[in-house]
Amino acid sequence: MKSKRRRVLMTLSTSIAALSALAGCGTGAAHSSGTSASGRQASTNEPTLTIATGVIGGKSPQENTAFANAIGQALHCNVKLISMSGGSYDQKLMAMLASGQKIDVVYTEGSTLSELAKAGEVTNLQSEIQQSSVLNDAKVVPQYEWNDIKLSSPNGQGIYGVPVKYQGALMPIVREDWMKELGLQQPKTLNDYYHIFQTFKQKKGAYGLTLSSLYDIEPFMSAVGVKNGYVMQNGKRTIPYATPAATPVYAWLHKLYANGLLDPNFVTNATSDERNLLLTGRAGMFVYWDAWVPMLNNLAKTQGLGTSFDAEALPAAADANGNRLVSMGDTSVFAIPTNAPDKALAFKFLEWWNTQPGEILGSLGVPGIDYTVTNGKYQLTQVGNSENMDHGDPEPISSYWKNPFPQLQKGYANARQIGEQEGYQPLIDANWSNAQKIIWQYGDDAILGKLSPEAAVSQMHAALLKLHYIDE
Amino acid sequence: MELLRSQTITARRQPLAASLSKWRRAVPLYMMLLPTIAYFLILTYYPLVHSVLISMQNFNLIGNRPFVGLQNYRNVLSDPNFWTSFRNTLVLGGSILVIGFVAPIIIALSLNEVLQQWMKRTLQMVIYIPHLFSWVVVGGLWIQRLNPDGGLVNAVLHVFGLRPVQFMSDPNLARWVIILVSVWKDVGFNTVLYLAAIVGINPELYNAARVDGANRWHEVWHVTLPSLTRTMQVVALLSIMGVLRLFDQIYVMRNAVIEPKVDVLMTYVYDQGFTQMNIGQATASALLILLATLLLTLFTRRLVQFDAM
């Protein structure tokens, strides 16, 4: 009798254990890699807008909630902001979409947008944009932005995303205070650049230039008029970095390396290493985004790196005809998945993001947390100061936009002008990530002197051709 | 005749009844197994079956996923990058396997000879600590240590008047760095296993060996090492199962120059799936790796006769 009862109890307890284990499986965090912030108390009579993003939002879960709240208040809806910061955003987004998660708005970039559009996974917004009083205003979104976004459309037809911010361009950023102190002129040619690096090395004991592999050497390739990414020639895909035209620049970079003017850690550097080297005075120049010029200046102030610190952008090296080239960034966009539950509300958000309230939220941040307004006068809080006016849209595209803190924009106007004058959008296709590996591998070998520039280019070209990443 | 028939029936019934009662007694035990079975069914075998399905689809994130049969497998097997990664996996995995198998045995035997307990424990802890760190930390640490400018290793070389070495931008050197760093990180874990096994060896065996005139070396060779055979078999099996799954370290430590020599099968899967969004092909290659791991494991079990122990 006793043993029977014990058996029954054992059976029951093991069944309960089994069931509880199974129940535990079903309640895992839906977004283990990110945080999900719901703006306001769920209201039954208001629709819900779900936004997946990597860089848009607050810098903490609490601020994310306030950020979602601000969007919800503006659009009269409940906002679920799925924030996936900390790298590998594309991977997390894909995993989420593949798992069947329904999202109204996804943040993504041109190369990924191209894949999503090709697979029919995002909505063509062209007709809605044409009918929109906000997005169809060329002062809000200039035509070149739509042209860049169209590059991600299948066969260049249709528009599958709306820009999130002014993406900017990659350009040389130099210690301008050193330039002035050492009486150096703005460089025009590769020789001028070489002279600057040499002077930095001699007088400041710093590397003239630091790189992160071949990210980004376009301002120097500009000297021979060679473009980054793909270039179509008679309908055939070519990569100019893998042609003899690029050889002199690889030779020049090797000369920098051999003479100790280029940071020898360039092969393993991350871009954060480059920034730190510039900030700490161990390198005089690196190539980075225009928006980072004021950020570097502000960082130098807040981190007590000396009052003399002054970062400025420089134009690219000019070719024989005086033309200069810098790479524009891969356009950041908001897209609407084809299975979005509320496409109308999603589009309303895309419009609102490009109006002043949206631009203020994306740049300054959340009122009361990042800034206050008294009698129309904006004041950044301590949090706002530390977050550097970047909540996903540090530099709105709209020409109506005026940053209320011009004193914190040191160097930006000049940098943006360089981007607008010399910038172009590199053509990238689905094979680019594989092709880029080969370019960087042989390019680095040329800079390190393991291969002659001619041999590096020849082998690079042969490898790309063999794997069908280029047509000629 | 009738009697014979009834005896036969009884004889048949008795085992049936006995086995039924055995079953009844075992029910709670089988119920105890339920959570484990459910765990494996839901979290291992269902995803596995689902991934077989995905590997035969042109996988779109949203919308239609047309069936393409074995096309993804054909694409993988005709991709030169796959075979390059395969070769690298064999070289790196094989080297890590061999060195990582021998090193902890040598270290465990050496530590066993240390007489001061505090010294023994300290050394054991120092060797074990790297195993606790993530590859992000260990990879970053070694990249920094091996930097030509500011790296500790090159600073030491400089003291001896030697030129800085570009460890992480020379593909052949980087391969050795990957192998040795991998061994360095995990050697402590296996050392602890061997030390635990050494502690469990019957002291009488050593006494008997000494009576037979064995010196310290003879004791190690004829008593300690044979007694570690079963632990060696376990370590070998676990290590072999991990050979084809090298990923974290490579992902953290690779760069453009060394990728052709250090990219492995799992980085190939990652690049296909996440960089190029080619989910079908990535899943196909992942399943091929799984199949290879299974075959390798079965082969190893046969070789070391793991089940016969």
Coordinates of N, CA and C in Angstrom, one line a residue, chain B residues 59-255:
Chain B
F59 N 15.7 29.5 -49.2 CA 15.1 30.0 -48.0 C 15.0 31.5 -48.0
N60 N 13.7 32.0 -48.0 CA 13.5 33.5 -47.9 C 13.0 33.7 -46.5
L61 N 13.4 34.9 -45.9 CA 13.0 35.2 -44.5 C 11.5 35.3 -44.4
I62 N 10.9 35.9 -45.4 CA 9.4 36.2 -45.4 C 8.9 35.6 -46.7
G63 N 7.7 35.0 -46.7 CA 7.1 34.6 -47.9 C 7.5 33.2 -48.3
N64 N 7.5 32.9 -49.7 CA 7.7 31.6 -50.2 C 9.1 31.1 -50.0
R65 N 9.2 29.8 -49.8 CA 10.5 29.1 -49.6 C 10.5 27.9 -50.6
P66 N 10.7 28.1 -51.9 CA 10.6 27.0 -52.8 C 11.5 25.9 -52.6
F67 N 11.1 24.7 -52.8 CA 11.9 23.4 -52.6 C 12.9 23.3 -53.8
V68 N 14.2 23.1 -53.5 CA 15.1 23.1 -54.5 C 15.9 21.7 -54.5
G69 N 15.4 20.8 -53.7 CA 16.1 19.5 -53.7 C 17.5 19.6 -53.1
L70 N 18.4 19.0 -53.8 CA 19.8 18.9 -53.3 C 20.7 20.0 -53.9
Q71 N 20.1 21.0 -54.5 CA 20.8 22.1 -55.2 C 21.8 22.8 -54.2
N72 N 21.3 23.1 -53.0 CA 22.2 23.7 -52.0 C 23.4 22.9 -51.7
Y73 N 23.2 21.6 -51.6 CA 24.4 20.7 -51.3 C 25.3 20.7 -52.5
R74 N 24.8 20.7 -53.7 CA 25.6 20.8 -54.9 C 26.4 22.1 -54.9
N75 N 25.8 23.2 -54.5 CA 26.5 24.5 -54.5 C 27.6 24.5 -53.5
V76 N 27.3 23.9 -52.4 CA 28.4 23.8 -51.3 C 29.6 23.0 -51.8
L77 N 29.3 21.8 -52.3 CA 30.4 20.9 -52.7 C 31.1 21.4 -53.9
S78 N 30.6 22.3 -54.7 CA 31.3 22.9 -55.8 C 31.9 24.2 -55.5
D79 N 31.8 24.7 -54.3 CA 32.4 26.0 -53.9 C 33.8 25.8 -53.4
P80 N 34.8 26.4 -54.1 CA 36.2 26.3 -53.7 C 36.4 26.8 -52.3
N81 N 35.6 27.8 -51.8 CA 35.8 28.4 -50.5 C 35.5 27.3 -49.4
F82 N 34.6 26.4 -49.7 CA 34.2 25.4 -48.8 C 35.4 24.4 -48.6
W83 N 36.0 24.1 -49.7 CA 37.1 23.1 -49.7 C 38.4 23.7 -49.0
T84 N 38.6 25.0 -49.3 CA 39.7 25.7 -48.6 C 39.4 25.7 -47.1
S85 N 38.2 26.0 -46.7 CA 37.8 26.0 -45.3 C 38.0 24.6 -44.7
F86 N 37.6 23.6 -45.5 CA 37.7 22.2 -45.1 C 39.2 21.8 -44.8
R87 N 40.1 22.2 -45.7 CA 41.5 21.9 -45.6 C 42.0 22.6 -44.3
N88 N 41.7 23.9 -44.1 CA 42.1 24.6 -43.0 C 41.6 24.0 -41.7
T89 N 40.4 23.5 -41.7 CA 39.8 22.8 -40.5 C 40.6 21.6 -40.1
L90 N 41.0 20.8 -41.2 CA 41.8 19.6 -40.9 C 43.1 20.0 -40.3
V91 N 43.8 21.0 -40.9 CA 45.1 21.3 -40.4 C 45.0 21.9 -39.0
L92 N 44.2 22.9 -38.8 CA 44.1 23.5 -37.5 C 43.5 22.6 -36.5
G93 N 42.4 21.9 -36.8 CA 41.8 21.0 -35.9 C 42.7 19.8 -35.6
G94 N 43.3 19.3 -36.6 CA 44.2 18.1 -36.3 C 45.4 18.5 -35.4
S95 N 46.0 19.7 -35.7 CA 47.1 20.2 -34.9 C 46.7 20.4 -33.4
I96 N 45.6 21.1 -33.3 CA 45.1 21.4 -32.0 C 44.8 20.1 -31.2
L97 N 44.2 19.1 -32.0 CA 43.9 17.8 -31.4 C 45.2 17.1 -30.9
V98 N 46.2 17.1 -31.7 CA 47.4 16.3 -31.3 C 48.1 17.0 -30.2
I99 N 48.4 18.3 -30.4 CA 49.1 19.1 -29.3 C 48.3 19.2 -28.1
G100 N 47.0 19.4 -28.3 CA 46.1 19.6 -27.1 C 45.9 18.3 -26.4
F101 N 46.2 17.2 -27.0 CA 46.1 15.9 -26.4 C 47.3 15.5 -25.5
V102 N 48.5 15.8 -26.1 CA 49.7 15.5 -25.5 C 50.1 16.4 -24.3
A103 N 49.9 17.8 -24.6 CA 50.3 18.8 -23.6 C 49.7 18.6 -22.2
P104 N 48.4 18.3 -22.1 CA 47.9 18.2 -20.7 C 48.4 17.0 -20.0
I105 N 48.8 15.9 -20.7 CA 49.3 14.7 -20.1 C 50.7 15.1 -19.5
I106 N 51.5 15.7 -20.3 CA 52.8 16.1 -19.8 C 52.7 17.0 -18.6
I107 N 51.8 18.0 -18.7 CA 51.7 19.0 -17.6 C 51.2 18.3 -16.4
A108 N 50.2 17.4 -16.5 CA 49.6 16.7 -15.4 C 50.7 15.8 -14.7
L109 N 51.5 15.1 -15.5 CA 52.6 14.3 -14.9 C 53.6 15.2 -14.2
S110 N 53.9 16.3 -14.8 CA 54.9 17.2 -14.2 C 54.4 17.8 -12.9
L111 N 53.1 18.2 -12.9 CA 52.5 18.8 -11.7 C 52.4 17.7 -10.6
N112 N 52.2 16.5 -11.0 CA 52.2 15.4 -10.0 C 53.5 15.2 -9.3
E113 N 54.6 15.6 -9.9 CA 55.9 15.5 -9.3 C 56.2 16.6 -8.3
V114 N 55.4 17.7 -8.4 CA 55.6 18.8 -7.4 C 55.2 18.4 -6.0
L115 N 56.1 18.6 -5.1 CA 55.9 18.1 -3.7 C 55.1 19.1 -2.9
Q116 N 55.4 20.4 -3.0 CA 54.7 21.4 -2.2 C 53.2 21.5 -2.7
Q117 N 52.3 21.2 -1.8 CA 50.9 21.3 -2.2 C 50.5 22.7 -2.7
W118 N 50.9 23.7 -2.0 CA 50.5 25.1 -2.3 C 51.0 25.5 -3.7
M119 N 52.2 25.0 -4.0 CA 52.8 25.3 -5.4 C 52.0 24.5 -6.4
K120 N 51.6 23.3 -6.1 CA 50.9 22.5 -7.1 C 49.5 23.1 -7.4
R121 N 48.9 23.5 -6.3 CA 47.5 24.1 -6.4 C 47.6 25.5 -7.2
T122 N 48.6 26.3 -6.9 CA 48.8 27.6 -7.5 C 49.0 27.4 -9.0
L123 N 49.9 26.5 -9.4 CA 50.2 26.2 -10.8 C 49.0 25.7 -11.5
Q124 N 48.2 24.8 -10.8 CA 47.0 24.2 -11.4 C 46.0 25.3 -11.7
M125 N 45.9 26.3 -10.8 CA 44.9 27.4 -11.0 C 45.4 28.3 -12.1
V126 N 46.6 28.6 -12.1 CA 47.2 29.5 -13.2 C 46.9 28.9 -14.6
I127 N 47.2 27.6 -14.7 CA 47.0 26.9 -16.0 C 45.5 26.8 -16.3
Y128 N 44.7 26.7 -15.3 CA 43.2 26.5 -15.6 C 42.5 27.8 -15.9
I129 N 42.9 28.9 -15.4 CA 42.2 30.2 -15.5 C 41.9 30.6 -16.9
P130 N 42.8 30.4 -17.9 CA 42.4 30.8 -19.3 C 41.2 30.1 -19.8
H131 N 40.9 28.9 -19.3 CA 39.8 28.2 -19.8 C 38.5 28.9 -19.4
L132 N 38.5 29.7 -18.4 CA 37.3 30.4 -17.9 C 37.0 31.6 -18.8
F133 N 37.9 32.1 -19.5 CA 37.7 33.4 -20.2 C 37.0 33.0 -21.6
S134 N 36.3 34.0 -22.1 CA 35.6 33.8 -23.4 C 36.7 34.0 -24.5
W135 N 36.4 33.5 -25.7 CA 37.3 33.7 -26.8 C 37.5 35.2 -27.1
V136 N 36.5 36.0 -26.9 CA 36.6 37.4 -27.2 C 37.7 38.0 -26.4
V137 N 37.8 37.7 -25.1 CA 38.8 38.2 -24.2 C 40.2 37.6 -24.6
V138 N 40.2 36.3 -24.8 CA 41.5 35.6 -25.0 C 42.0 36.1 -26.4
G139 N 41.2 36.1 -27.4 CA 41.6 36.5 -28.8 C 42.1 37.9 -28.8
G140 N 41.4 38.8 -28.2 CA 41.8 40.2 -28.1 C 43.1 40.4 -27.4
L141 N 43.3 39.6 -26.3 CA 44.5 39.7 -25.5 C 45.7 39.3 -26.3
W142 N 45.6 38.2 -27.0 CA 46.7 37.7 -27.8 C 47.0 38.5 -29.0
I143 N 46.0 39.1 -29.6 CA 46.2 40.0 -30.8 C 47.1 41.2 -30.3
Q144 N 46.7 41.7 -29.1 CA 47.4 42.8 -28.5 C 48.8 42.4 -28.1
R145 N 49.0 41.3 -27.5 CA 50.3 40.8 -27.1 C 51.2 40.6 -28.2
L146 N 50.7 40.2 -29.4 CA 51.5 39.9 -30.5 C 51.7 41.1 -31.5
N147 N 51.1 42.2 -31.2 CA 51.2 43.4 -32.1 C 52.6 43.7 -32.4
P148 N 52.9 44.1 -33.6 CA 54.3 44.5 -33.8 C 54.7 45.8 -33.1
D149 N 53.7 46.7 -32.8 CA 54.0 47.9 -32.1 C 53.2 47.9 -30.8
G150 N 53.9 47.8 -29.7 CA 53.3 47.9 -28.4 C 53.0 46.5 -27.8
G151 N 53.2 45.4 -28.6 CA 52.9 44.1 -28.1 C 54.0 43.6 -27.2
L152 N 53.6 42.8 -26.2 CA 54.6 42.3 -25.2 C 55.6 41.4 -25.8
V153 N 55.2 40.5 -26.7 CA 56.1 39.6 -27.3 C 57.1 40.3 -28.2
N154 N 56.7 41.2 -29.0 CA 57.7 42.0 -29.8 C 58.6 42.9 -28.9
A155 N 58.0 43.3 -27.8 CA 58.9 44.1 -26.9 C 60.0 43.3 -26.3
V156 N 59.7 42.0 -26.0 CA 60.7 41.1 -25.5 C 61.7 40.9 -26.7
L157 N 61.3 40.6 -27.9 CA 62.2 40.4 -29.0 C 63.1 41.6 -29.2
H158 N 62.5 42.8 -29.0 CA 63.3 44.0 -29.2 C 64.4 44.1 -28.2
V159 N 64.1 43.7 -26.9 CA 65.2 43.7 -25.9 C 66.4 42.8 -26.3
F160 N 66.1 41.7 -27.0 CA 67.2 40.9 -27.5 C 67.7 41.3 -28.9
G161 N 67.3 42.5 -29.3 CA 67.8 43.1 -30.5 C 67.2 42.5 -31.8
L162 N 66.1 41.8 -31.6 CA 65.5 41.2 -32.8 C 64.4 42.2 -33.4
R163 N 64.2 42.0 -34.7 CA 63.2 42.9 -35.4 C 61.8 42.4 -35.0
P164 N 60.8 43.4 -35.0 CA 59.4 43.0 -34.7 C 58.9 42.0 -35.7
V165 N 58.1 41.0 -35.2 CA 57.5 40.0 -36.1 C 56.0 40.3 -36.3
Q166 N 55.5 40.3 -37.5 CA 54.1 40.5 -37.8 C 53.4 39.1 -37.6
F167 N 53.2 38.7 -36.3 CA 52.6 37.4 -36.1 C 51.2 37.2 -36.7
M168 N 50.4 38.3 -36.6 CA 49.0 38.1 -37.1 C 48.8 38.6 -38.5
S169 N 49.8 38.9 -39.2 CA 49.6 39.2 -40.6 C 50.5 38.3 -41.5
D170 N 51.1 37.3 -40.9 CA 51.8 36.3 -41.7 C 50.9 35.0 -41.6
P171 N 50.3 34.6 -42.7 CA 49.4 33.5 -42.6 C 49.9 32.2 -42.0
N172 N 51.2 31.9 -42.3 CA 51.8 30.7 -41.7 C 52.0 30.8 -40.2
L173 N 52.5 32.0 -39.8 CA 52.8 32.2 -38.4 C 51.4 32.3 -37.6
A174 N 50.5 32.9 -38.3 CA 49.2 33.1 -37.6 C 48.5 31.7 -37.4
R175 N 48.7 30.8 -38.3 CA 48.2 29.5 -38.1 C 48.7 28.9 -36.8
W176 N 50.0 29.0 -36.6 CA 50.6 28.5 -35.4 C 50.1 29.2 -34.1
V177 N 49.9 30.5 -34.3 CA 49.4 31.3 -33.2 C 48.0 30.8 -32.8
I178 N 47.2 30.5 -33.8 CA 45.8 30.0 -33.6 C 45.9 28.7 -32.8
I179 N 46.7 27.8 -33.3 CA 46.9 26.5 -32.7 C 47.3 26.5 -31.3
L180 N 48.4 27.3 -31.1 CA 49.0 27.3 -29.7 C 48.1 28.1 -28.7
V181 N 47.5 29.1 -29.2 CA 46.6 29.9 -28.3 C 45.4 29.0 -27.9
S182 N 44.9 28.2 -28.8 CA 43.8 27.3 -28.5 C 44.2 26.3 -27.5
V183 N 45.4 25.7 -27.7 CA 46.0 24.7 -26.7 C 46.2 25.4 -25.4
W184 N 46.7 26.6 -25.4 CA 47.0 27.3 -24.1 C 45.7 27.6 -23.3
K185 N 44.6 27.9 -24.1 CA 43.4 28.2 -23.4 C 42.8 27.0 -22.7
D186 N 42.8 25.8 -23.4 CA 42.1 24.7 -22.9 C 42.9 23.6 -22.2
V187 N 44.2 23.8 -22.2 CA 45.1 22.8 -21.6 C 44.8 22.6 -20.1
G188 N 44.4 23.6 -19.4 CA 44.2 23.5 -18.0 C 43.0 22.6 -17.7
F189 N 42.0 22.6 -18.5 CA 40.8 21.8 -18.2 C 41.1 20.3 -18.3
N190 N 41.8 19.9 -19.4 CA 42.2 18.5 -19.5 C 43.2 18.1 -18.5
T191 N 44.1 19.0 -18.1 CA 45.1 18.7 -17.0 C 44.4 18.3 -15.7
V192 N 43.3 19.1 -15.4 CA 42.6 18.8 -14.2 C 42.0 17.4 -14.3
L193 N 41.5 17.0 -15.5 CA 40.9 15.7 -15.6 C 42.0 14.6 -15.4
Y194 N 43.2 14.8 -15.9 CA 44.3 13.8 -15.7 C 44.7 13.8 -14.3
L195 N 44.8 15.0 -13.7 CA 45.2 15.0 -12.3 C 44.3 14.2 -11.4
A196 N 43.0 14.4 -11.7 CA 41.9 13.7 -10.9 C 42.1 12.2 -11.1
A197 N 42.4 11.8 -12.3 CA 42.6 10.4 -12.6 C 43.9 9.8 -11.9
I198 N 44.9 10.7 -11.9 CA 46.2 10.2 -11.2 C 45.9 10.0 -9.7
V199 N 45.2 10.9 -9.1 CA 44.9 10.8 -7.7 C 44.2 9.5 -7.4
G200 N 43.4 9.0 -8.4 CA 42.6 7.8 -8.2 C 43.4 6.5 -8.4
I201 N 44.6 6.6 -8.8 CA 45.4 5.4 -9.1 C 45.8 4.7 -7.8
N202 N 45.6 3.4 -7.7 CA 45.8 2.6 -6.5 C 47.3 2.7 -6.1
P203 N 47.6 3.2 -4.9 CA 49.0 3.3 -4.5 C 49.8 2.0 -4.4
E204 N 49.0 0.9 -4.3 CA 49.7 -0.4 -4.2 C 50.4 -0.7 -5.5
L205 N 49.9 -0.2 -6.6 CA 50.6 -0.5 -7.9 C 52.0 0.1 -7.8
Y206 N 52.1 1.3 -7.2 CA 53.5 2.0 -7.1 C 54.4 1.2 -6.2
N207 N 53.8 0.8 -5.1 CA 54.6 0.0 -4.1 C 55.1 -1.3 -4.8
A208 N 54.2 -2.0 -5.5 CA 54.6 -3.2 -6.2 C 55.7 -2.9 -7.2
A209 N 55.6 -1.8 -7.9 CA 56.6 -1.4 -8.9 C 57.9 -1.1 -8.2
R210 N 57.9 -0.5 -7.1 CA 59.1 -0.1 -6.3 C 59.8 -1.4 -5.9
V211 N 59.0 -2.4 -5.4 CA 59.5 -3.7 -4.9 C 60.2 -4.3 -6.1
D212 N 59.7 -4.2 -7.3 CA 60.3 -4.8 -8.5 C 61.5 -4.0 -9.0
G213 N 61.8 -2.9 -8.3 CA 63.0 -2.1 -8.6 C 62.8 -1.0 -9.6
A214 N 61.6 -0.5 -9.7 CA 61.2 0.5 -10.6 C 61.7 1.9 -10.1
N215 N 62.3 2.7 -11.0 CA 62.6 4.1 -10.6 C 61.4 5.0 -10.9
R216 N 61.5 6.3 -10.7 CA 60.4 7.2 -10.9 C 59.9 7.2 -12.3
W217 N 60.8 7.2 -13.3 CA 60.5 7.1 -14.7 C 59.7 5.9 -15.0
H218 N 60.2 4.7 -14.5 CA 59.5 3.5 -14.7 C 58.1 3.5 -14.2
E219 N 57.9 4.1 -13.0 CA 56.6 4.2 -12.4 C 55.7 5.0 -13.3
V220 N 56.1 6.1 -13.8 CA 55.3 6.9 -14.7 C 55.0 6.1 -16.0
W221 N 56.0 5.5 -16.5 CA 55.8 4.8 -17.8 C 54.9 3.5 -17.7
H222 N 55.1 2.8 -16.6 CA 54.5 1.5 -16.5 C 53.3 1.5 -15.6
V223 N 53.1 2.5 -14.8 CA 51.9 2.5 -13.9 C 51.0 3.7 -14.2
T224 N 51.6 4.9 -14.1 CA 50.7 6.1 -14.3 C 50.0 6.2 -15.7
L225 N 50.9 6.1 -16.7 CA 50.3 6.3 -18.1 C 49.3 5.2 -18.4
P226 N 49.6 3.9 -18.1 CA 48.5 2.9 -18.4 C 47.2 3.1 -17.6
S227 N 47.4 3.7 -16.4 CA 46.2 3.9 -15.6 C 45.4 5.1 -16.1
L228 N 46.0 5.9 -17.0 CA 45.3 7.1 -17.5 C 44.6 6.8 -18.8
T229 N 44.7 5.5 -19.3 CA 44.2 5.2 -20.6 C 42.7 5.6 -20.8
R230 N 41.9 5.3 -19.8 CA 40.5 5.5 -20.0 C 40.2 7.0 -20.0
T231 N 40.9 7.8 -19.2 CA 40.8 9.3 -19.2 C 41.2 9.8 -20.6
M232 N 42.3 9.2 -21.1 CA 42.8 9.6 -22.4 C 41.7 9.4 -23.5
Q233 N 41.0 8.2 -23.4 CA 40.0 7.9 -24.4 C 38.9 8.9 -24.3
V234 N 38.5 9.3 -23.1 CA 37.4 10.3 -23.0 C 37.8 11.6 -23.5
V235 N 39.0 12.0 -23.2 CA 39.5 13.3 -23.7 C 39.6 13.3 -25.2
A236 N 40.1 12.2 -25.7 CA 40.3 12.1 -27.2 C 38.9 12.2 -27.9
L237 N 38.0 11.5 -27.3 CA 36.6 11.5 -27.9 C 36.0 12.9 -27.9
L238 N 36.1 13.5 -26.7 CA 35.5 14.9 -26.6 C 36.3 15.9 -27.6
S239 N 37.6 15.7 -27.6 CA 38.3 16.6 -28.5 C 38.0 16.4 -30.0
I240 N 37.9 15.2 -30.4 CA 37.6 14.9 -31.8 C 36.2 15.4 -32.2
M241 N 35.3 15.3 -31.2 CA 33.9 15.8 -31.5 C 33.9 17.3 -31.7
G242 N 34.9 18.0 -31.2 CA 35.0 19.5 -31.3 C 35.8 20.0 -32.5
V243 N 36.5 19.0 -33.1 CA 37.5 19.4 -34.2 C 36.8 20.3 -35.3
L244 N 35.6 19.8 -35.7 CA 35.0 20.5 -36.9 C 34.1 21.7 -36.4
R245 N 34.1 21.9 -35.1 CA 33.2 23.0 -34.6 C 34.0 24.2 -34.2
L246 N 35.3 24.3 -34.6 CA 36.1 25.5 -34.4 C 35.4 26.7 -34.9
F247 N 35.1 27.7 -34.1 CA 34.5 28.9 -34.7 C 34.9 30.2 -33.9
D248 N 34.6 30.2 -32.6 CA 34.7 31.4 -31.8 C 36.1 32.0 -32.0
Q249 N 37.1 31.2 -31.8 CA 38.5 31.7 -31.8 C 38.8 32.3 -33.2
I250 N 38.4 31.6 -34.2 CA 38.8 32.0 -35.6 C 38.0 33.3 -35.9
Y251 N 36.8 33.4 -35.5 CA 36.0 34.6 -35.7 C 36.6 35.8 -35.1
V252 N 37.1 35.6 -33.8 CA 37.7 36.7 -33.1 C 39.1 37.1 -33.6
M253 N 39.9 36.1 -34.0 CA 41.3 36.4 -34.3 C 41.6 36.6 -35.8
R254 N 40.7 36.3 -36.7 CA 41.0 36.3 -38.1 C 41.1 37.8 -38.6
N255 N 41.8 38.0 -39.7 CA 41.8 39.2 -40.4 C 42.0 39.0 -41.9

